[in-house]
DNA sequence: TTGAAAGCGCTAACAA
DNA sequence: TTGTTAGCGCTTTCAA
């Protein structure tokens, strides 16, 4: 219960050099295994490092050498498992290459994104990773002026600043509609969360409506819930929608969380799925495939997106838009 | 599709000073709003900053002033929503106070934790946040020698290095058992994930068995699944357990993910819950409360843990163990 | 209120 | 193969 351990044990490279009886640059070379040095020098340095418990100061190292090996993630949410999945994919690759991930969360607010990007740039990251293409003018300007790599994630429908990795949400929406139409559903509704903020969900919905229009099938009704997506919101949303439009035979949800909520509503009210009502989600979360009836949905390349994004940055790949595609899971709810 | 934007636009404080016609230290004072300067100086500096698009370099700032305002999270997983929740709680507080969160993921491997802690310390963070009390000797040694604050999260059953914020997993396990016993269940089983790695789940299970022993009720059978917890694993686990011990009247799960899987198994096999089989989870995830029957479980203070951890660090609070407790949700599955 | 100057701990020429 | 030295871009005395 004391704080007496809190003594900055600032062992510096100079002290290691002193203790090892070599010059500072030799210590630096040995530690980074770069440049040339004798076996004996190496031994003495490593010995001194061990004895003194030296931990290199990357702050100083970065300042002296430019490259920060810091990658900044500015993501909308940690609650929506989509983003932790991307972080996970990127994290593994970054770590192998001795990069460090820094992050902050925008809550889907473009103004917060701008502020957070500004804060991130102060760390001179190698790259900044953002969700999608919709940013404020200020964000764009800063990013372009920064000289660091920019990766826009989970979207390819738009104009990239530099790199973009993801899939077409618009196409995903279209594919979802086409599947429902092919299965013969004609009285179709939609349950979504706040689309103004989650622009990728908005693009899916647009693609979905486009395909319906093309087939001359009207969207019967829609229920847009305020706030973020969640299972609870999906459940309440479907209940609300069915109250207004009891004759629906299929519902498209803004994502799997919402769709799972819808599925639970059906279970609770013993609405037969899909015979009486079909449900279609988006993301292909594991949990949606473990329910009594696996969810009909689209599996998105979240981990792969993070992984590729990190690889492109590490290899300093030229500007590029990478489409990782998606996969329709037929499931049992549609 | 070009990389021509990639020109390091390194506007420095010196250039701002030059452009504003003041000294470097004046620019520094104005920008940090610290020390004294005239209104006129302020104006000229801010004007120059705006004109040049200056972004302060925190790497340099940190090196010059010691305090990094970096908080390092070394967490076991991003898949288990528990840790994103903690990050979320901490993130909000840190950001308000101009701290930056850095993270890496151990996959529940103590050796990886050690390596990652070492990497983190190189950034001279203000604090390192870890899950629980079980660390390698090397990790402990580094952390103690580092002079930075250490917060151990989501556990209080053990000896803290410095700060600890969480709840008693052992108590949670006990409370879960006592609840089942009080409800009259006597043929009790357990379905868990890899306990060697998730030591907090292990402590819950220990507490659970303790309470059963105290009541003279044996644990009929247990199914321990390899790998991380997941809904799918819980579902398969319950199926397996019931095959061996069909007479069970209640099952305790290592967490809500596993319990949801169990619940889905029951739905799929139309096993009446809780009349034929009761289910008990742990964590109180939202999704578990949106199922047709809300899960009987224990709500854990995940966001609050992150929040308090950040506050303690920011206020440089003396070493302390904070018990945030937990709450039993009666639900409808037990 | 202000500026000059000395570092912060390291890397990267450059000589030796 | 090695050591010396000049920065990296800031903050922080210290005088003025």
PDB file of C-alpha atoms in Angstrom, chain A residues 187-191 220-225 233-253 259 261-273 276-279:
ATOM      1  CA  UNK A 187     -43.168  -7.879 -48.640  1.00  0.00           C
ATOM      2  CA  UNK A 188     -39.861  -6.654 -47.308  1.00  0.00           C
ATOM      3  CA  UNK A 189     -39.044  -4.326 -44.422  1.00  0.00           C
ATOM      4  CA  UNK A 190     -35.890  -2.902 -42.844  1.00  0.00           C
ATOM      5  CA  UNK A 191     -34.711  -2.421 -39.279  1.00  0.00           C
ATOM      6  CA  UNK A 220     -42.847  -1.871 -47.414  1.00  0.00           C
ATOM      7  CA  UNK A 221     -41.650  -0.134 -44.284  1.00  0.00           C
ATOM      8  CA  UNK A 222     -38.557   0.714 -42.322  1.00  0.00           C
ATOM      9  CA  UNK A 223     -37.767   1.238 -38.663  1.00  0.00           C
ATOM     10  CA  UNK A 224     -34.727   3.370 -37.937  1.00  0.00           C
ATOM     11  CA  UNK A 225     -33.648   3.286 -34.310  1.00  0.00           C
ATOM     12  CA  UNK A 233     -32.383  -2.290 -30.261  1.00  0.00           C
ATOM     13  CA  UNK A 234     -32.922  -4.856 -33.009  1.00  0.00           C
ATOM     14  CA  UNK A 235     -35.440  -6.711 -30.913  1.00  0.00           C
ATOM     15  CA  UNK A 236     -37.427  -3.568 -30.067  1.00  0.00           C
ATOM     16  CA  UNK A 237     -37.085  -2.405 -33.661  1.00  0.00           C
ATOM     17  CA  UNK A 238     -38.606  -5.517 -35.167  1.00  0.00           C
ATOM     18  CA  UNK A 239     -41.442  -5.451 -32.667  1.00  0.00           C
ATOM     19  CA  UNK A 240     -42.175  -1.867 -33.630  1.00  0.00           C
ATOM     20  CA  UNK A 241     -41.961  -2.560 -37.342  1.00  0.00           C
ATOM     21  CA  UNK A 242     -44.277  -5.573 -37.181  1.00  0.00           C
ATOM     22  CA  UNK A 243     -46.812  -3.536 -35.266  1.00  0.00           C
ATOM     23  CA  UNK A 244     -47.012  -1.136 -38.193  1.00  0.00           C
ATOM     24  CA  UNK A 245     -46.558  -3.689 -40.959  1.00  0.00           C
ATOM     25  CA  UNK A 246     -47.736  -7.087 -39.745  1.00  0.00           C
ATOM     26  CA  UNK A 247     -47.856  -8.502 -43.268  1.00  0.00           C
ATOM     27  CA  UNK A 248     -44.097  -8.470 -43.889  1.00  0.00           C
ATOM     28  CA  UNK A 249     -42.522 -11.698 -45.033  1.00  0.00           C
ATOM     29  CA  UNK A 250     -38.850 -10.665 -44.725  1.00  0.00           C
ATOM     30  CA  UNK A 251     -36.772  -8.104 -42.851  1.00  0.00           C
ATOM     31  CA  UNK A 252     -33.276  -6.852 -43.629  1.00  0.00           C
ATOM     32  CA  UNK A 253     -31.296  -5.638 -40.630  1.00  0.00           C
ATOM     33  CA  UNK A 259     -30.796  -9.203 -36.682  1.00  0.00           C
ATOM     34  CA  UNK A 261     -32.450  -9.046 -31.695  1.00  0.00           C
ATOM     35  CA  UNK A 262     -35.060  -9.612 -34.382  1.00  0.00           C
ATOM     36  CA  UNK A 263     -34.546 -13.345 -34.179  1.00  0.00           C
ATOM     37  CA  UNK A 264     -34.999 -13.284 -30.414  1.00  0.00           C
ATOM     38  CA  UNK A 265     -38.212 -11.360 -30.860  1.00  0.00           C
ATOM     39  CA  UNK A 266     -39.480 -14.055 -33.195  1.00  0.00           C
ATOM     40  CA  UNK A 267     -38.514 -16.786 -30.747  1.00  0.00           C
ATOM     41  CA  UNK A 268     -40.220 -14.963 -27.914  1.00  0.00           C
ATOM     42  CA  UNK A 269     -43.422 -14.468 -29.911  1.00  0.00           C
ATOM     43  CA  UNK A 270     -43.164 -17.858 -31.604  1.00  0.00           C
ATOM     44  CA  UNK A 271     -43.166 -16.309 -35.034  1.00  0.00           C
ATOM     45  CA  UNK A 272     -41.973 -19.096 -37.360  1.00  0.00           C
ATOM     46  CA  UNK A 273     -38.674 -18.243 -39.022  1.00  0.00           C
ATOM     47  CA  UNK A 276     -43.698 -16.695 -41.529  1.00  0.00           C
ATOM     48  CA  UNK A 277     -40.909 -14.130 -41.431  1.00  0.00           C
ATOM     49  CA  UNK A 278     -37.422 -14.262 -42.939  1.00  0.00           C
ATOM     50  CA  UNK A 279     -34.470 -12.448 -41.314  1.00  0.00           C
TER      51      UNK A 279
END
